[in-house]
Amino acid sequence: MVNIDALLTEWAYRCEKGYPDMDSPSDLKVLKNILNEQGITLPQFQEQVIVEQEEKELSKQDIKDLIDNAELTPSQLKRIKKVISQVAFMEAIDNYLEKKASESNILPKELGKFKTYLEELGILEDFAEYIKNPIDFNLNNPHFADDIKEIPKDKLTQLYLKMGSTTDEKNVNIGPGEILFSILFKNTKKREDGGDLAIGSEDNVELKASTGASGAVIAKGYNRGKWSETKKKGQFEKFITDLGMEDEAEEDALKYLEVSKAWPIKLSLIYDLYSSQDNFDKEKFKSGVVSILSKIYNQSDWYPRGTFFNLDSYFTDQDMDPTKFRLDLAKELIKEYMDYYKFEGILYVDKNGNIDYHKGDQITDEIGKSISVAGPSDDVPRYRLKK
């Protein structure tokens, strides 16, 4: 007995669009090849329908004849009905996605994933209805999907998470939201250089989106991911031994380098030890910190004092303030990033699809307010929308 479900699945897999198109002679030829491979013989008139369709258009009657002359179970008929019912709106979706792919250079593999996720989430028809009159991306909304009425917001949030990050043909990272927003909104296109998106009058927008809890990296040319590399580059161990503390204090300070905390906090713990030593010298400690910064951020010049960062302000004779230290460091790095790439603004998106768009002074002013900072445990802090 023929396994119709398996046959339909294989047919869909081999079709160029990812599903059988009843109006496509090439798709019918694919079916014929599959039948031949599996040794399935059709009545002569059915075989003739497929052969002839390579030369002429298929009619509705041809499809009816195929179904009428096949022994199909209720579940198989349901499967066929589903495929046929999708034909009309899938053509509209394919045409729309082809246009979007051309505008934003979206790879076919990403369009395939997008359509798969639409089907998994049960919103193919909703999306087909939406693209009849797609809307603009409103950067003032709290959530990216607030103005989309045809598709449930929770489904669009799930779609955002599923799309996640990917790479282009040059193996360049494409962050969460870049492809999805380019597809969804009529005023949004993925850029080829500079920032990530052009959104309406905002021609150069940097998108910093996350689908997890860690937040986004905003820095140019610095190590991300491994504390061991940052520790080695900054020569933290040499910094400790150069302080000349007593053996026990030095040993404890070296242990602090291995605790699971951001390295500004590690510095503050080391400062607590050093400030109790007889040879304590605040200026020597600060000089050592400048040396660390110059090795880690060797492309920068904002230490010991920049627009925001002011090393003197983080120290008293007893304490170091690691929170202010890393917030100001984060501001300097994001300012440096924006100045270098000339972005008009940064669009933050969190894992729940909430958005916040910052321009000008707001970009640094909101650090520590609407934008939280984690780390750095490597060279660069992580920025995350607080919503």
XYZ file of N, CA and C in Angstrom, residues 67-204:
414
model
N -7.486 12.527 -8.147
C -8.012 12.185 -6.827
C -9.095 11.119 -6.926
N -9.992 11.274 -7.916
C -11.102 10.330 -8.055
C -10.617 8.915 -8.339
N -9.488 8.775 -8.992
C -9.016 7.463 -9.403
C -7.919 6.906 -8.486
N -7.735 7.537 -7.314
C -6.775 7.038 -6.325
C -7.523 6.581 -5.091
N -7.009 5.546 -4.444
C -7.607 5.054 -3.202
C -6.979 5.813 -2.035
N -7.758 6.726 -1.486
C -7.240 7.614 -0.445
C -8.049 7.486 0.837
N -7.329 7.492 1.961
C -7.985 7.450 3.268
C -8.441 8.860 3.645
N -9.335 8.978 4.641
C -9.766 10.321 5.077
C -8.592 11.214 5.486
N -7.601 10.655 6.171
C -6.464 11.471 6.612
C -5.627 11.927 5.416
N -5.533 11.072 4.403
C -4.785 11.441 3.207
C -5.517 12.532 2.425
N -6.821 12.418 2.369
C -7.608 13.461 1.708
C -7.463 14.798 2.435
N -7.400 14.727 3.771
C -7.222 15.942 4.571
C -5.877 16.594 4.245
N -4.855 15.747 4.057
C -3.523 16.260 3.732
C -3.533 16.934 2.359
N -4.200 16.299 1.402
C -4.290 16.882 0.061
C -5.057 18.200 0.092
N -6.126 18.242 0.878
C -6.919 19.471 0.996
C -6.056 20.604 1.538
N -5.226 20.285 2.528
C -4.357 21.304 3.124
C -3.397 21.874 2.085
N -2.798 20.975 1.283
C -1.849 21.427 0.265
C -2.544 22.328 -0.751
N -3.721 21.899 -1.220
C -4.431 22.670 -2.237
C -4.918 24.003 -1.684
N -5.375 24.005 -0.427
C -5.893 25.241 0.159
C -4.813 26.292 0.333
N -3.551 25.862 0.398
C -2.452 26.810 0.592
C -1.960 27.422 -0.713
N -2.361 26.845 -1.832
C -1.793 27.261 -3.106
C -2.004 28.746 -3.367
N -3.231 29.239 -3.169
C -3.548 30.626 -3.521
C -2.735 31.607 -2.688
N -2.762 31.451 -1.351
C -2.059 32.451 -0.547
C -0.551 32.224 -0.527
N -0.087 30.989 -0.798
C 1.358 30.772 -0.847
C 1.979 31.468 -2.048
N 1.244 31.568 -3.127
C 1.759 32.291 -4.286
C 1.932 33.767 -3.944
N 0.953 34.329 -3.209
C 1.055 35.731 -2.783
C 2.238 35.925 -1.839
N 2.437 34.967 -0.924
C 3.562 35.043 0.013
C 4.884 34.966 -0.735
N 4.985 34.039 -1.685
C 6.225 33.893 -2.450
C 6.561 35.153 -3.235
N 5.550 35.760 -3.830
C 5.777 36.993 -4.589
C 6.245 38.120 -3.671
N 5.632 38.213 -2.513
C 6.002 39.250 -1.540
C 7.426 39.040 -1.042
N 7.765 37.797 -0.700
C 9.103 37.500 -0.179
C 10.177 37.684 -1.249
N 9.826 37.377 -2.483
C 10.787 37.589 -3.572
C 11.125 39.073 -3.697
N 10.127 39.929 -3.554
C 10.342 41.370 -3.610
C 11.200 41.826 -2.429
N 10.902 41.331 -1.235
C 11.660 41.710 -0.042
C 13.098 41.213 -0.123
N 13.286 40.026 -0.664
C 14.635 39.475 -0.807
C 15.478 40.348 -1.728
N 14.850 40.851 -2.782
C 15.553 41.712 -3.719
C 15.923 43.044 -3.076
N 15.025 43.606 -2.293
C 15.263 44.896 -1.636
C 16.346 44.823 -0.574
N 16.383 43.706 0.178
C 17.257 43.609 1.349
C 18.313 42.518 1.253
N 18.477 41.939 0.066
C 19.479 40.889 -0.146
C 19.345 39.778 0.899
N 18.166 39.222 0.986
C 17.904 38.123 1.918
C 18.110 36.807 1.179
N 18.897 35.924 1.761
C 19.231 34.670 1.103
C 18.022 33.732 1.042
N 17.939 32.882 -0.009
C 16.836 31.924 -0.118
C 16.692 31.027 1.109
N 17.828 30.623 1.726
C 17.742 29.749 2.908
C 16.995 30.429 4.048
N 17.146 31.771 4.173
C 16.459 32.497 5.231
C 14.968 32.621 4.937
N 14.620 32.787 3.660
C 13.208 32.822 3.287
C 12.562 31.469 3.541
N 13.308 30.398 3.253
C 12.791 29.055 3.519
C 12.530 28.837 4.994
N 13.471 29.264 5.830
C 13.288 29.149 7.282
C 12.087 29.968 7.733
N 11.963 31.167 7.195
C 10.857 32.047 7.564
C 9.516 31.380 7.278
N 9.363 30.803 6.090
C 8.098 30.144 5.739
C 7.845 28.912 6.606
N 8.919 28.203 6.931
C 8.771 27.038 7.811
C 8.258 27.457 9.179
N 8.797 28.552 9.706
C 8.374 29.028 11.024
C 6.931 29.534 10.992
N 6.549 30.185 9.893
C 5.153 30.613 9.757
C 4.216 29.418 9.872
N 4.591 28.325 9.189
C 3.751 27.125 9.216
C 3.755 26.490 10.604
N 4.934 26.409 11.233
C 5.021 25.821 12.573
C 4.162 26.588 13.579
N 4.113 27.903 13.425
C 3.353 28.742 14.356
C 1.885 28.871 13.963
N 1.518 28.296 12.811
C 0.125 28.337 12.367
C -0.342 29.703 11.916
N 0.560 30.513 11.338
C 0.187 31.875 10.948
C 0.435 32.152 9.458
N 0.487 31.119 8.654
C 0.667 31.318 7.212
C -0.451 32.181 6.625
N -1.683 31.812 6.915
C -2.809 32.564 6.374
C -2.885 33.960 6.962
N -2.541 34.097 8.263
C -2.521 35.423 8.892
C -1.500 36.324 8.196
N -0.332 35.755 7.896
C 0.706 36.526 7.224
C 0.258 36.908 5.813
N -0.390 35.977 5.123
C -0.885 36.262 3.777
C -1.891 37.410 3.808
N -2.699 37.449 4.834
C -3.667 38.544 4.978
C -2.945 39.858 5.285
N -1.933 39.795 6.152
C -1.193 40.996 6.548
C -0.492 41.654 5.364
N 0.120 40.852 4.496
C 0.924 41.435 3.409
C 0.070 42.078 2.318
N -1.227 41.948 2.432
C -2.090 42.691 1.508
C -1.953 44.194 1.748
N -1.640 44.564 3.006
C -1.465 45.975 3.346
C -0.450 46.098 4.485
N 0.823 45.804 4.220
C 1.835 45.853 5.280
C 2.024 47.278 5.802
N 2.473 47.391 7.048
C 2.575 48.699 7.690
C 4.039 49.121 7.852
N 4.235 50.368 8.282
C 5.561 50.870 8.604
C 5.977 50.436 10.011
N 7.266 50.357 10.227
C 7.830 50.099 11.549
C 7.780 51.409 12.335
N 7.037 51.417 13.434
C 6.921 52.597 14.294
C 7.911 52.468 15.445
N 8.990 53.231 15.409
C 10.049 53.136 16.415
C 9.629 53.685 17.771
N 8.470 54.345 17.840
C 7.986 54.884 19.114
C 7.142 53.887 19.896
N 6.819 52.753 19.277
C 6.005 51.748 19.960
C 6.809 51.019 21.039
N 6.150 50.520 22.073
C 6.852 49.723 23.094
C 7.272 48.344 22.587
N 6.519 47.782 21.633
C 6.785 46.440 21.099
C 6.780 46.516 19.577
N 7.668 45.757 18.932
C 7.787 45.870 17.473
C 6.499 45.508 16.742
N 5.650 44.668 17.360
C 4.450 44.177 16.668
C 3.171 44.886 17.095
N 3.271 45.994 17.817
C 2.077 46.637 18.369
C 1.037 47.019 17.320
N 1.479 47.441 16.142
C 0.522 47.927 15.139
C 0.064 46.855 14.157
N 0.575 45.650 14.291
C 0.173 44.570 13.383
C -1.074 43.885 13.947
N -2.168 44.008 13.255
C -3.445 43.497 13.759
C -3.786 42.098 13.240
N -3.235 41.733 12.093
C -3.644 40.470 11.454
C -2.980 39.244 12.068
N -1.853 39.449 12.750
C -1.086 38.325 13.310
C -0.972 38.515 14.814
N -1.278 37.502 15.621
C -1.182 37.647 17.080
C 0.227 38.054 17.520
N 0.276 38.997 18.472
C 1.563 39.524 18.930
C 2.442 38.425 19.525
N 1.831 37.505 20.280
C 2.637 36.445 20.900
C 3.260 35.536 19.837
N 2.556 35.344 18.721
C 3.113 34.525 17.641
C 4.276 35.249 16.957
N 4.154 36.554 16.786
C 5.237 37.322 16.179
C 6.462 37.363 17.087
N 6.235 37.409 18.396
C 7.357 37.355 19.338
C 8.061 36.009 19.240
N 7.292 34.935 19.142
C 7.894 33.608 18.959
C 8.658 33.530 17.635
N 8.113 34.160 16.604
C 8.780 34.178 15.301
C 10.124 34.898 15.401
N 10.144 36.011 16.132
C 11.388 36.769 16.365
C 12.435 35.886 17.046
N 12.008 35.132 18.059
C 12.945 34.251 18.767
C 13.435 33.124 17.862
N 12.536 32.574 17.057
C 12.919 31.476 16.175
C 13.905 31.936 15.098
N 13.696 33.128 14.566
C 14.571 33.623 13.504
C 16.000 33.801 14.016
N 16.150 34.348 15.230
C 17.457 34.449 15.876
C 18.526 35.074 15.000
N 19.776 34.662 15.221
C 20.916 35.153 14.445
C 21.253 34.176 13.321
N 21.933 34.696 12.305
C 22.373 33.851 11.202
C 23.606 34.500 10.564
N 24.036 33.998 9.432
C 25.169 34.587 8.709
C 24.797 34.753 7.252
N 25.452 35.718 6.584
C 25.197 35.900 5.162
C 26.184 35.084 4.337
N 26.199 35.323 3.018
C 27.053 34.525 2.128
C 28.538 34.771 2.377
N 28.874 35.881 3.048
C 30.271 36.179 3.386
C 30.611 35.766 4.816
N 29.698 35.031 5.436
C 29.851 34.550 6.815
C 29.868 35.698 7.824
N 29.247 36.817 7.462
C 29.103 37.955 8.364
C 27.844 37.751 9.192
N 27.946 38.019 10.489
C 26.812 37.783 11.374
C 25.647 38.732 11.068
N 24.447 38.176 11.065
C 23.213 38.949 10.943
C 22.443 38.737 12.232
N 22.247 39.804 12.997
C 21.662 39.692 14.321
C 20.163 39.452 14.308
N 19.611 39.101 15.481
C 18.161 38.897 15.596
C 17.387 40.132 15.145
N 16.339 39.926 14.396
C 15.466 41.020 13.992
C 15.780 41.629 12.647
N 17.022 41.532 12.173
C 17.386 42.204 10.921
C 16.556 41.697 9.745
N 16.472 40.382 9.611
C 15.715 39.812 8.496
C 14.217 39.935 8.751
N 13.781 39.621 9.962
C 12.351 39.661 10.269
C 11.773 41.052 10.045
N 12.428 42.095 10.570
C 11.895 43.445 10.428
C 11.930 43.900 8.968
N 12.939 43.448 8.221
C 13.012 43.786 6.797
C 11.850 43.168 6.025
N 11.417 41.998 6.456
C 10.295 41.317 5.805
C 8.959 41.931 6.227
N 8.806 42.207 7.509
C 7.502 42.613 8.032
C 7.085 44.019 7.628
N 8.027 44.949 7.619
C 7.640 46.357 7.524
C 8.023 46.969 6.175
N 7.091 47.727 5.618
C 7.304 48.261 4.266
C 8.339 49.378 4.236
N 8.610 50.030 5.383
C 9.588 51.118 5.401
C 10.957 50.673 5.920
N 11.195 49.365 5.978
C 12.415 48.838 6.585
C 13.179 47.959 5.602
N 14.479 48.236 5.485
C 15.344 47.445 4.610
C 16.649 47.122 5.327
N 17.179 45.953 5.040
C 18.481 45.567 5.573
C 19.560 46.260 4.755
N 20.513 46.892 5.464
C 21.590 47.602 4.789
C 22.733 46.653 4.429
N 23.494 47.042 3.417
C 24.640 46.240 3.005
C 25.920 46.656 3.717
N 25.950 47.902 4.223
C 27.130 48.360 4.957
C 26.678 49.354 6.022
N 27.634 49.776 6.876
C 27.269 50.689 7.948
C 26.382 50.006 8.958
N 25.252 50.623 9.277
C 24.328 50.053 10.251
C 23.575 48.861 9.708
N 22.669 48.344 10.530
C 21.951 47.121 10.160
C 20.729 47.382 9.300
N 19.990 48.485 9.599
C 18.712 48.715 8.949
C 18.552 50.166 8.519
N 17.772 50.354 7.476
C 17.234 51.666 7.138
C 15.745 51.598 7.456
N 15.284 52.493 8.349
C 13.884 52.464 8.790
C 13.282 53.848 8.547
N 12.482 53.953 7.491
C 11.887 55.238 7.161
C 12.946 56.291 6.937
N 12.829 57.424 7.648
C 13.786 58.524 7.510
C 15.090 58.259 8.248
N 15.109 57.225 9.091
C 16.332 56.849 9.813
C 17.122 55.894 8.915
N 18.093 56.457 8.205
C 18.742 55.704 7.138
C 19.846 54.764 7.616
N 20.333 54.940 8.849
C 21.477 54.153 9.312
C 21.280 53.781 10.777
